[in-house]
Structures are given as C-alpha cells and as structure tokens.
mmCIF file of N, CA, C and O in Angstrom:
data_model
loop_
_atom_site.group_PDB
_atom_site.id
_atom_site.type_symbol
_atom_site.label_atom_id
_atom_site.label_comp_id
_atom_site.label_asym_id
_atom_site.label_seq_id
_atom_site.Cartn_x
_atom_site.Cartn_y
_atom_site.Cartn_z
ATOM 1 N N THR J 1 -3.565 11.099 75.385
ATOM 2 C CA THR J 1 -2.378 11.159 74.557
ATOM 3 C C THR J 1 -1.373 12.148 75.133
ATOM 4 O O THR J 1 -1.753 13.173 75.683
ATOM 5 N N GLN J 2 -0.140 11.808 74.944
ATOM 6 C CA GLN J 2 0.955 12.658 75.406
ATOM 7 C C GLN J 2 1.584 13.339 74.196
ATOM 8 O O GLN J 2 1.838 12.698 73.180
ATOM 9 N N GLU J 3 1.802 14.647 74.310
ATOM 10 C CA GLU J 3 2.355 15.402 73.199
ATOM 11 C C GLU J 3 3.356 16.422 73.734
ATOM 12 O O GLU J 3 3.089 17.098 74.729
ATOM 13 N N ASP J 4 4.508 16.525 73.075
ATOM 14 C CA ASP J 4 5.519 17.505 73.461
ATOM 15 C C ASP J 4 5.074 18.895 73.028
ATOM 16 O O ASP J 4 4.739 19.119 71.870
ATOM 17 N N LEU J 5 5.084 19.836 73.973
ATOM 18 C CA LEU J 5 4.797 21.223 73.623
ATOM 19 C C LEU J 5 6.048 21.913 73.114
ATOM 20 O O LEU J 5 5.999 22.760 72.237
ATOM 21 N N VAL J 6 7.191 21.534 73.710
ATOM 22 C CA VAL J 6 8.479 22.092 73.314
ATOM 23 C C VAL J 6 9.455 20.924 73.164
ATOM 24 O O VAL J 6 9.640 20.144 74.098
ATOM 25 N N GLN J 7 10.046 20.799 72.006
ATOM 26 C CA GLN J 7 10.989 19.712 71.786
ATOM 27 C C GLN J 7 12.265 19.941 72.570
ATOM 28 O O GLN J 7 12.713 21.072 72.739
ATOM 29 N N GLY J 8 12.847 18.853 73.048
ATOM 30 C CA GLY J 8 14.149 18.916 73.680
ATOM 31 C C GLY J 8 14.135 19.129 75.175
ATOM 32 O O GLY J 8 15.187 19.120 75.799
ATOM 33 N N VAL J 9 12.974 19.320 75.785
ATOM 34 C CA VAL J 9 12.926 19.475 77.236
ATOM 35 C C VAL J 9 13.036 18.087 77.850
ATOM 36 O O VAL J 9 12.166 17.235 77.675
ATOM 37 N N VAL J 10 14.145 17.858 78.564
ATOM 38 C CA VAL J 10 14.407 16.562 79.173
ATOM 39 C C VAL J 10 13.852 16.516 80.591
ATOM 40 O O VAL J 10 13.302 15.511 81.036
ATOM 41 N N ASN J 11 14.005 17.621 81.309
ATOM 42 C CA ASN J 11 13.582 17.658 82.699
ATOM 43 C C ASN J 11 13.200 19.094 83.051
ATOM 44 O O ASN J 11 13.777 20.042 82.526
ATOM 45 N N MET J 12 12.242 19.229 83.968
ATOM 46 C CA MET J 12 11.797 20.537 84.419
ATOM 47 C C MET J 12 11.533 20.422 85.918
ATOM 48 O O MET J 12 10.950 19.449 86.377
ATOM 49 N N ARG J 13 12.000 21.405 86.676
ATOM 50 C CA ARG J 13 11.827 21.362 88.135
ATOM 51 C C ARG J 13 11.548 22.773 88.645
ATOM 52 O O ARG J 13 12.150 23.738 88.190
ATOM 53 N N PHE J 14 10.616 22.872 89.599
ATOM 54 C CA PHE J 14 10.289 24.136 90.227
ATOM 55 C C PHE J 14 10.480 24.005 91.730
ATOM 56 O O PHE J 14 10.032 23.033 92.340
ATOM 57 N N LEU J 15 11.152 24.985 92.306
ATOM 58 C CA LEU J 15 11.297 25.078 93.757
ATOM 59 C C LEU J 15 10.705 26.416 94.192
ATOM 60 O O LEU J 15 10.774 27.406 93.455
ATOM 61 N N PHE J 16 10.155 26.435 95.386
ATOM 62 C CA PHE J 16 9.461 27.622 95.867
ATOM 63 C C PHE J 16 10.134 28.147 97.120
ATOM 64 O O PHE J 16 10.476 27.379 98.024
ATOM 65 N N GLY J 17 10.342 29.461 97.172
ATOM 66 C CA GLY J 17 10.899 30.106 98.355
ATOM 67 C C GLY J 17 9.770 30.687 99.166
ATOM 68 O O GLY J 17 8.928 31.413 98.634
ATOM 69 N N PHE J 18 9.739 30.341 100.454
ATOM 70 C CA PHE J 18 8.684 30.912 101.280
ATOM 71 C C PHE J 18 9.231 31.466 102.580
ATOM 72 O O PHE J 18 10.268 31.051 103.079
ATOM 73 N N ASP J 19 8.507 32.452 103.064
ATOM 74 C CA ASP J 19 8.883 33.230 104.242
ATOM 75 C C ASP J 19 8.096 32.683 105.428
ATOM 76 O O ASP J 19 6.911 32.956 105.571
ATOM 77 N N THR J 20 8.750 31.917 106.293
ATOM 78 C CA THR J 20 8.047 31.254 107.393
ATOM 79 C C THR J 20 7.851 32.143 108.620
ATOM 80 O O THR J 20 7.011 31.851 109.461
ATOM 81 N N ASP J 21 8.615 33.250 108.721
ATOM 82 C CA ASP J 21 8.489 34.090 109.915
ATOM 83 C C ASP J 21 8.011 35.516 109.600
ATOM 84 O O ASP J 21 8.093 36.399 110.451
ATOM 85 N N ALA J 22 7.525 35.736 108.401
ATOM 86 C CA ALA J 22 6.919 37.010 107.985
ATOM 87 C C ALA J 22 7.834 38.215 108.168
ATOM 88 O O ALA J 22 7.379 39.303 108.484
ATOM 89 N N ASP J 23 9.145 38.015 107.907
ATOM 90 C CA ASP J 23 10.070 39.152 107.990
ATOM 91 C C ASP J 23 10.434 39.702 106.612
ATOM 92 O O ASP J 23 11.238 40.613 106.492
ATOM 93 N N GLY J 24 9.846 39.119 105.558
ATOM 94 C CA GLY J 24 10.110 39.595 104.204
ATOM 95 C C GLY J 24 11.235 38.880 103.495
ATOM 96 O O GLY J 24 11.489 39.154 102.335
ATOM 97 N N ASP J 25 11.929 37.957 104.170
ATOM 98 C CA ASP J 25 13.034 37.217 103.566
ATOM 99 C C ASP J 25 12.655 35.752 103.397
ATOM 100 O O ASP J 25 11.977 35.171 104.253
ATOM 101 N N VAL J 26 13.127 35.146 102.316
ATOM 102 C CA VAL J 26 12.896 33.723 102.091
ATOM 103 C C VAL J 26 13.669 32.930 103.138
ATOM 104 O O VAL J 26 14.863 33.128 103.323
ATOM 105 N N ASP J 27 12.962 32.061 103.854
ATOM 106 C CA ASP J 27 13.577 31.231 104.882
ATOM 107 C C ASP J 27 13.789 29.798 104.419
ATOM 108 O O ASP J 27 14.703 29.117 104.884
ATOM 109 N N THR J 28 12.919 29.328 103.531
ATOM 110 C CA THR J 28 12.965 27.946 103.084
ATOM 111 C C THR J 28 12.737 27.891 101.586
ATOM 112 O O THR J 28 11.872 28.592 101.066
ATOM 113 N N ILE J 29 13.507 27.044 100.914
ATOM 114 C CA ILE J 29 13.301 26.781 99.496
ATOM 115 C C ILE J 29 13.045 25.289 99.383
ATOM 116 O O ILE J 29 13.869 24.476 99.818
ATOM 117 N N ASP J 30 11.885 24.935 98.808
ATOM 118 C CA ASP J 30 11.525 23.524 98.731
ATOM 119 C C ASP J 30 10.587 23.285 97.557
ATOM 120 O O ASP J 30 10.164 24.219 96.890
ATOM 121 N N ASP J 31 10.247 22.018 97.340
ATOM 122 C CA ASP J 31 9.376 21.674 96.220
ATOM 123 C C ASP J 31 7.905 21.855 96.590
ATOM 124 O O ASP J 31 7.556 22.167 97.720
ATOM 125 N N GLU J 32 7.065 21.632 95.602
ATOM 126 C CA GLU J 32 5.628 21.849 95.756
ATOM 127 C C GLU J 32 5.043 20.997 96.871
ATOM 128 O O GLU J 32 4.190 21.459 97.642
ATOM 129 N N ALA J 33 5.475 19.757 96.992
ATOM 130 C CA ALA J 33 4.929 18.861 98.013
ATOM 131 C C ALA J 33 5.207 19.379 99.423
ATOM 132 O O ALA J 33 4.340 19.317 100.294
ATOM 133 N N ALA J 34 6.407 19.908 99.643
ATOM 134 C CA ALA J 34 6.758 20.425 100.971
ATOM 135 C C ALA J 34 5.977 21.696 101.297
ATOM 136 O O ALA J 34 5.540 21.888 102.432
ATOM 137 N N VAL J 35 5.793 22.556 100.302
ATOM 138 C CA VAL J 35 5.014 23.777 100.527
ATOM 139 C C VAL J 35 3.563 23.407 100.825
ATOM 140 O O VAL J 35 2.939 23.953 101.742
ATOM 141 N N GLN J 36 3.043 22.441 100.087
ATOM 142 C CA GLN J 36 1.672 21.976 100.305
ATOM 143 C C GLN J 36 1.523 21.366 101.694
ATOM 144 O O GLN J 36 0.573 21.672 102.412
ATOM 145 N N ALA J 37 2.475 20.515 102.101
ATOM 146 C CA ALA J 37 2.423 19.859 103.411
ATOM 147 C C ALA J 37 2.485 20.879 104.549
ATOM 148 O O ALA J 37 1.846 20.696 105.584
ATOM 149 N N ALA J 38 3.258 21.943 104.347
ATOM 150 C CA ALA J 38 3.391 22.969 105.377
ATOM 151 C C ALA J 38 2.225 23.968 105.353
ATOM 152 O O ALA J 38 2.108 24.802 106.247
ATOM 153 N N GLY J 39 1.389 23.875 104.322
ATOM 154 C CA GLY J 39 0.296 24.841 104.180
ATOM 155 C C GLY J 39 0.816 26.252 104.026
ATOM 156 O O GLY J 39 0.249 27.207 104.550
ATOM 157 N N ALA J 40 1.907 26.399 103.273
ATOM 158 C CA ALA J 40 2.627 27.674 103.210
ATOM 159 C C ALA J 40 2.449 28.428 101.893
ATOM 160 O O ALA J 40 3.228 29.314 101.595
ATOM 161 N N TRP J 41 1.419 28.109 101.106
ATOM 162 C CA TRP J 41 1.263 28.786 99.822
ATOM 163 C C TRP J 41 1.101 30.300 99.983
ATOM 164 O O TRP J 41 1.544 31.063 99.128
ATOM 165 N N ASP J 42 0.496 30.753 101.056
ATOM 166 C CA ASP J 42 0.344 32.194 101.269
ATOM 167 C C ASP J 42 1.672 32.874 101.580
ATOM 168 O O ASP J 42 1.766 34.096 101.495
ATOM 169 N N SER J 43 2.682 32.092 101.947
ATOM 170 C CA SER J 43 3.995 32.639 102.287
ATOM 171 C C SER J 43 4.997 32.553 101.142
ATOM 172 O O SER J 43 6.131 32.994 101.285
ATOM 173 N N VAL J 44 4.597 31.966 100.010
ATOM 174 C CA VAL J 44 5.516 31.804 98.874
ATOM 175 C C VAL J 44 5.790 33.168 98.260
ATOM 176 O O VAL J 44 4.873 33.908 97.923
ATOM 177 N N THR J 45 7.075 33.506 98.144
ATOM 178 C CA THR J 45 7.456 34.806 97.584
ATOM 179 C C THR J 45 8.294 34.692 96.319
ATOM 180 O O THR J 45 8.477 35.670 95.614
ATOM 181 N N SER J 46 8.835 33.488 96.053
ATOM 182 C CA SER J 46 9.664 33.333 94.859
ATOM 183 C C SER J 46 9.591 31.900 94.349
ATOM 184 O O SER J 46 9.148 30.993 95.052
ATOM 185 N N MET J 47 10.026 31.729 93.105
ATOM 186 C CA MET J 47 10.068 30.414 92.490
ATOM 187 C C MET J 47 11.369 30.294 91.713
ATOM 188 O O MET J 47 11.782 31.237 91.036
ATOM 189 N N GLN J 48 12.021 29.156 91.839
ATOM 190 C CA GLN J 48 13.188 28.854 91.027
ATOM 191 C C GLN J 48 12.762 27.848 89.967
ATOM 192 O O GLN J 48 12.138 26.838 90.287
ATOM 193 N N ALA J 49 13.062 28.149 88.714
ATOM 194 C CA ALA J 49 12.702 27.267 87.605
ATOM 195 C C ALA J 49 13.973 26.717 86.980
ATOM 196 O O ALA J 49 14.921 27.466 86.728
ATOM 197 N N TYR J 50 13.991 25.417 86.756
ATOM 198 C CA TYR J 50 15.114 24.728 86.118
ATOM 199 C C TYR J 50 14.589 23.997 84.897
ATOM 200 O O TYR J 50 13.592 23.282 84.970
ATOM 201 N N LEU J 51 15.264 24.177 83.759
ATOM 202 C CA LEU J 51 14.942 23.456 82.532
ATOM 203 C C LEU J 51 16.207 22.804 82.007
ATOM 204 O O LEU J 51 17.220 23.482 81.802
ATOM 205 N N LEU J 52 16.161 21.509 81.791
ATOM 206 C CA LEU J 52 17.265 20.786 81.173
ATOM 207 C C LEU J 52 16.848 20.481 79.744
ATOM 208 O O LEU J 52 15.850 19.789 79.509
ATOM 209 N N LEU J 53 17.584 21.047 78.796
ATOM 210 C CA LEU J 53 17.264 20.925 77.381
ATOM 211 C C LEU J 53 18.300 20.063 76.669
ATOM 212 O O LEU J 53 19.476 20.091 77.019
ATOM 213 N N ARG J 54 17.840 19.331 75.655
ATOM 214 C CA ARG J 54 18.716 18.448 74.889
ATOM 215 C C ARG J 54 18.597 18.773 73.411
ATOM 216 O O ARG J 54 17.511 19.104 72.918
ATOM 217 N N SER J 55 19.713 18.672 72.685
ATOM 218 C CA SER J 55 19.677 18.900 71.244
ATOM 219 C C SER J 55 18.808 17.838 70.575
ATOM 220 O O SER J 55 18.601 16.746 71.109
ATOM 221 N N ASP J 56 18.291 18.167 69.394
ATOM 222 C CA ASP J 56 17.439 17.219 68.662
ATOM 223 C C ASP J 56 18.231 16.053 68.083
ATOM 224 O O ASP J 56 17.732 14.939 68.005
ATOM 225 N N ASN J 57 19.459 16.347 67.688
ATOM 226 C CA ASN J 57 20.261 15.321 67.004
ATOM 227 C C ASN J 57 21.527 15.000 67.795
ATOM 228 O O ASN J 57 22.150 15.894 68.366
ATOM 229 N N PRO J 58 21.924 13.731 67.786
ATOM 230 C CA PRO J 58 23.166 13.363 68.477
ATOM 231 C C PRO J 58 24.389 13.878 67.723
ATOM 232 O O PRO J 58 24.354 14.095 66.517
ATOM 233 N N ASP J 59 25.474 14.083 68.458
ATOM 234 C CA ASP J 59 26.765 14.479 67.890
ATOM 235 C C ASP J 59 27.730 13.328 68.157
ATOM 236 O O ASP J 59 28.129 13.103 69.296
ATOM 237 N N PRO J 60 28.113 12.578 67.126
ATOM 238 C CA PRO J 60 28.963 11.402 67.343
ATOM 239 C C PRO J 60 30.344 11.742 67.910
ATOM 240 O O PRO J 60 31.028 10.860 68.440
ATOM 241 N N ASN J 61 30.756 13.014 67.846
ATOM 242 C CA ASN J 61 32.058 13.431 68.370
ATOM 243 C C ASN J 61 31.970 13.959 69.801
ATOM 244 O O ASN J 61 32.924 14.551 70.297
ATOM 245 N N TYR J 62 30.835 13.771 70.461
ATOM 246 C CA TYR J 62 30.619 14.326 71.785
ATOM 247 C C TYR J 62 29.976 13.285 72.691
ATOM 248 O O TYR J 62 29.100 12.538 72.266
ATOM 249 N N VAL J 63 30.437 13.229 73.935
ATOM 250 C CA VAL J 63 29.809 12.374 74.943
ATOM 251 C C VAL J 63 29.431 13.260 76.124
ATOM 252 O O VAL J 63 30.280 13.934 76.701
ATOM 253 N N ASP J 64 28.160 13.261 76.470
ATOM 254 C CA ASP J 64 27.692 14.069 77.600
ATOM 255 C C ASP J 64 27.797 13.234 78.874
ATOM 256 O O ASP J 64 26.943 12.411 79.175
ATOM 257 N N ASP J 65 28.873 13.471 79.619
ATOM 258 C CA ASP J 65 29.079 12.762 80.881
ATOM 259 C C ASP J 65 28.960 13.720 82.071
ATOM 260 O O ASP J 65 29.407 13.431 83.167
ATOM 261 N N LYS J 66 28.316 14.858 81.833
ATOM 262 C CA LYS J 66 28.175 15.885 82.867
ATOM 263 C C LYS J 66 27.034 15.554 83.826
ATOM 264 O O LYS J 66 26.109 14.815 83.487
ATOM 265 N N THR J 67 27.108 16.154 85.004
ATOM 266 C CA THR J 67 25.983 16.098 85.935
ATOM 267 C C THR J 67 25.340 17.478 85.957
ATOM 268 O O THR J 67 26.013 18.500 85.799
ATOM 269 N N TYR J 68 24.041 17.496 86.128
ATOM 270 C CA TYR J 68 23.276 18.733 86.109
ATOM 271 C C TYR J 68 22.519 18.834 87.425
ATOM 272 O O TYR J 68 21.662 18.002 87.714
ATOM 273 N N LEU J 69 22.833 19.852 88.211
ATOM 274 C CA LEU J 69 22.174 20.060 89.496
ATOM 275 C C LEU J 69 20.956 20.954 89.287
ATOM 276 O O LEU J 69 21.079 22.108 88.902
ATOM 277 N N MET J 70 19.795 20.392 89.546
ATOM 278 C CA MET J 70 18.537 21.115 89.364
ATOM 279 C C MET J 70 17.957 21.422 90.738
ATOM 280 O O MET J 70 17.009 20.785 91.186
ATOM 281 N N GLY J 71 18.577 22.388 91.412
ATOM 282 C CA GLY J 71 18.166 22.720 92.771
ATOM 283 C C GLY J 71 18.661 21.686 93.740
ATOM 284 O O GLY J 71 19.844 21.612 94.024
ATOM 285 N N ASP J 72 17.759 20.829 94.190
ATOM 286 C CA ASP J 72 18.103 19.788 95.148
ATOM 287 C C ASP J 72 18.099 18.392 94.529
ATOM 288 O O ASP J 72 18.168 17.395 95.230
ATOM 289 N N VAL J 73 18.017 18.313 93.201
ATOM 290 C CA VAL J 73 17.951 17.030 92.494
ATOM 291 C C VAL J 73 19.005 17.010 91.393
ATOM 292 O O VAL J 73 19.218 18.000 90.701
ATOM 293 N N THR J 74 19.641 15.859 91.239
ATOM 294 C CA THR J 74 20.590 15.658 90.144
ATOM 295 C C THR J 74 20.103 14.494 89.295
ATOM 296 O O THR J 74 20.126 13.350 89.750
ATOM 297 N N PRO J 75 19.622 14.767 88.069
ATOM 298 C CA PRO J 75 19.196 13.664 87.203
ATOM 299 C C PRO J 75 20.385 12.745 86.884
ATOM 300 O O PRO J 75 21.538 13.176 86.944
ATOM 301 N N PRO J 76 20.118 11.504 86.539
ATOM 302 C CA PRO J 76 21.215 10.586 86.210
ATOM 303 C C PRO J 76 22.049 11.083 85.027
ATOM 304 O O PRO J 76 21.537 11.751 84.137
ATOM 305 N N VAL J 77 23.330 10.741 85.029
ATOM 306 C CA VAL J 77 24.231 11.094 83.932
ATOM 307 C C VAL J 77 23.823 10.295 82.702
ATOM 308 O O VAL J 77 23.590 9.086 82.785
ATOM 309 N N ALA J 78 23.730 10.961 81.558
ATOM 310 C CA ALA J 78 23.222 10.313 80.348
ATOM 311 C C ALA J 78 24.263 9.447 79.648
ATOM 312 O O ALA J 78 23.949 8.383 79.142
ATOM 313 N N ASN J 79 25.518 9.935 79.587
ATOM 314 C CA ASN J 79 26.575 9.236 78.844
ATOM 315 C C ASN J 79 26.137 8.896 77.421
ATOM 316 O O ASN J 79 26.313 7.782 76.954
ATOM 317 N N ASP J 80 25.560 9.874 76.737
ATOM 318 C CA ASP J 80 25.160 9.672 75.353
ATOM 319 C C ASP J 80 25.758 10.784 74.494
ATOM 320 O O ASP J 80 26.614 11.534 74.941
ATOM 321 N N ASN J 81 25.329 10.875 73.254
ATOM 322 C CA ASN J 81 25.912 11.820 72.300
ATOM 323 C C ASN J 81 25.058 13.061 72.060
ATOM 324 O O ASN J 81 25.211 13.734 71.052
ATOM 325 N N PHE J 82 24.175 13.372 73.000
ATOM 326 C CA PHE J 82 23.350 14.567 72.868
ATOM 327 C C PHE J 82 23.917 15.698 73.719
ATOM 328 O O PHE J 82 24.317 15.488 74.858
ATOM 329 N N ARG J 83 23.939 16.883 73.149
ATOM 330 C CA ARG J 83 24.359 18.065 73.909
ATOM 331 C C ARG J 83 23.177 18.567 74.729
ATOM 332 O O ARG J 83 22.041 18.536 74.278
ATOM 333 N N ARG J 84 23.484 19.025 75.957
ATOM 334 C CA ARG J 84 22.455 19.523 76.856
ATOM 335 C C ARG J 84 22.877 20.869 77.433
ATOM 336 O O ARG J 84 24.055 21.166 77.529
ATOM 337 N N VAL J 85 21.874 21.621 77.865
ATOM 338 C CA VAL J 85 22.120 22.872 78.569
ATOM 339 C C VAL J 85 21.083 22.967 79.689
ATOM 340 O O VAL J 85 19.923 22.589 79.516
ATOM 341 N N LEU J 86 21.542 23.455 80.843
ATOM 342 C CA LEU J 86 20.656 23.653 81.985
ATOM 343 C C LEU J 86 20.394 25.149 82.133
ATOM 344 O O LEU J 86 21.329 25.944 82.251
ATOM 345 N N LEU J 87 19.121 25.520 82.138
ATOM 346 C CA LEU J 87 18.723 26.911 82.323
ATOM 347 C C LEU J 87 18.098 27.047 83.702
ATOM 348 O O LEU J 87 17.361 26.167 84.146
ATOM 349 N N HIS J 88 18.398 28.155 84.374
ATOM 350 C CA HIS J 88 17.881 28.389 85.716
ATOM 351 C C HIS J 88 17.559 29.868 85.869
ATOM 352 O O HIS J 88 18.310 30.728 85.416
ATOM 353 N N THR J 89 16.434 30.150 86.506
ATOM 354 C CA THR J 89 16.088 31.521 86.831
ATOM 355 C C THR J 89 15.295 31.546 88.129
ATOM 356 O O THR J 89 14.694 30.543 88.509
ATOM 357 N N GLU J 90 15.342 32.674 88.793
ATOM 358 C CA GLU J 90 14.528 32.870 89.992
ATOM 359 C C GLU J 90 13.540 33.985 89.709
ATOM 360 O O GLU J 90 13.901 35.039 89.193
ATOM 361 N N ILE J 91 12.289 33.743 90.064
ATOM 362 C CA ILE J 91 11.206 34.663 89.761
ATOM 363 C C ILE J 91 10.565 35.116 91.065
ATOM 364 O O ILE J 91 10.218 34.281 91.904
ATOM 365 N N THR J 92 10.420 36.418 91.251
ATOM 366 C CA THR J 92 9.689 36.935 92.397
ATOM 367 C C THR J 92 8.215 36.902 92.035
ATOM 368 O O THR J 92 7.795 37.493 91.039
ATOM 369 N N LEU J 93 7.425 36.199 92.835
ATOM 370 C CA LEU J 93 6.014 36.014 92.517
ATOM 371 C C LEU J 93 5.168 37.213 92.897
ATOM 372 O O LEU J 93 4.230 37.567 92.229
ATOM 373 N N ARG J 94 5.495 37.819 93.994
ATOM 374 C CA ARG J 94 4.849 39.052 94.440
ATOM 375 C C ARG J 94 5.816 39.696 95.416
ATOM 376 O O ARG J 94 6.778 39.074 95.836
ATOM 377 N N ASN J 95 5.567 40.905 95.809
ATOM 378 C CA ASN J 95 6.554 41.574 96.640
ATOM 379 C C ASN J 95 5.984 41.962 97.996
ATOM 380 O O ASN J 95 5.769 43.140 98.270
ATOM 381 N N PRO J 96 5.771 40.988 98.893
ATOM 382 C CA PRO J 96 5.276 41.326 100.233
ATOM 383 C C PRO J 96 6.332 42.011 101.092
ATOM 384 O O PRO J 96 6.022 42.583 102.116
ATOM 385 N N ARG J 97 7.590 41.976 100.644
ATOM 386 C CA ARG J 97 8.646 42.659 101.410
ATOM 387 C C ARG J 97 8.348 44.137 101.556
ATOM 388 O O ARG J 97 8.609 44.740 102.583
ATOM 389 N N LEU J 98 7.793 44.749 100.512
ATOM 390 C CA LEU J 98 7.446 46.168 100.590
ATOM 391 C C LEU J 98 6.408 46.419 101.665
ATOM 392 O O LEU J 98 6.508 47.369 102.436
ATOM 393 N N VAL J 99 5.403 45.562 101.724
ATOM 394 C CA VAL J 99 4.339 45.723 102.725
ATOM 395 C C VAL J 99 4.899 45.478 104.129
ATOM 396 O O VAL J 99 4.646 46.237 105.048
ATOM 397 N N LEU J 100 5.684 44.400 104.286
ATOM 398 C CA LEU J 100 6.226 44.065 105.598
ATOM 399 C C LEU J 100 7.206 45.114 106.100
ATOM 400 O O LEU J 100 7.353 45.313 107.303
ATOM 401 N N ARG J 101 7.873 45.783 105.188
ATOM 402 C CA ARG J 101 8.895 46.770 105.586
ATOM 403 C C ARG J 101 8.373 48.201 105.472
ATOM 404 O O ARG J 101 9.150 49.136 105.426
ATOM 405 N N GLY J 102 7.059 48.358 105.384
ATOM 406 C CA GLY J 102 6.482 49.698 105.431
ATOM 407 C C GLY J 102 6.210 50.351 104.113
ATOM 408 O O GLY J 102 5.793 51.502 104.064
ATOM 409 N N GLY J 103 6.412 49.636 103.003
ATOM 410 C CA GLY J 103 6.131 50.216 101.688
ATOM 411 C C GLY J 103 4.667 50.073 101.334
ATOM 412 O O GLY J 103 3.872 49.493 102.042
ATOM 413 N N ALA J 104 4.308 50.618 100.211
ATOM 414 C CA ALA J 104 2.911 50.541 99.773
ATOM 415 C C ALA J 104 2.727 49.409 98.794
ATOM 416 O O ALA J 104 3.594 48.995 98.138
#
C-alpha cells in the first residue's frame, strides 16, 4: 500500500556534491545514479534537497503556469489551480575539508 507521509509533496529530488580530486571542494553535483556509477559515495560532501509542495485546495482565481527548476530537472508545467512552492537547501554531510586542509 502507498500512503502519503506529508500531504502536498508533489516532487522531491536530491543531488549530491562530491569531491573527485580530494582538494576539499565539490567538483561535481549529480544524482544518486551518477554517484553510484562513479563509485564516489566516499567523496560525497554535500546534498541539495528540493521539495515541490502544492496546496491542498485549488484556487479558482489562480492558474499555476510556472516552471520549477529542481536542480537539473524541470517537472512539467501543471496549468492548474493549485498554488505551489519550491523549497531548496544545501546540506553539508560531513566536513572533510578540515581534514584535507590541515584541521582536526
């Protein structure tokens, strides 16, 4: 069975930043499949999270004809009467920069 944990979540996307040359800086930002294919999970230093949320009830005086860029993906335009908001944050997963640059 499928059950909503949070109402109104239309789309969710995660991108991962990884350091391919061990200099402490993110060199590549990509999705889970690309990180898995590259075998780069040990190099992942950050994650970008995108949540596209929709109101529970339609607003007959509003048409959502906006596009929402979720990192490297743009979901189709809805052209309906629901209001949406796109939330985005970047999360540092661990801080190897301190170790690579001489910190403890």
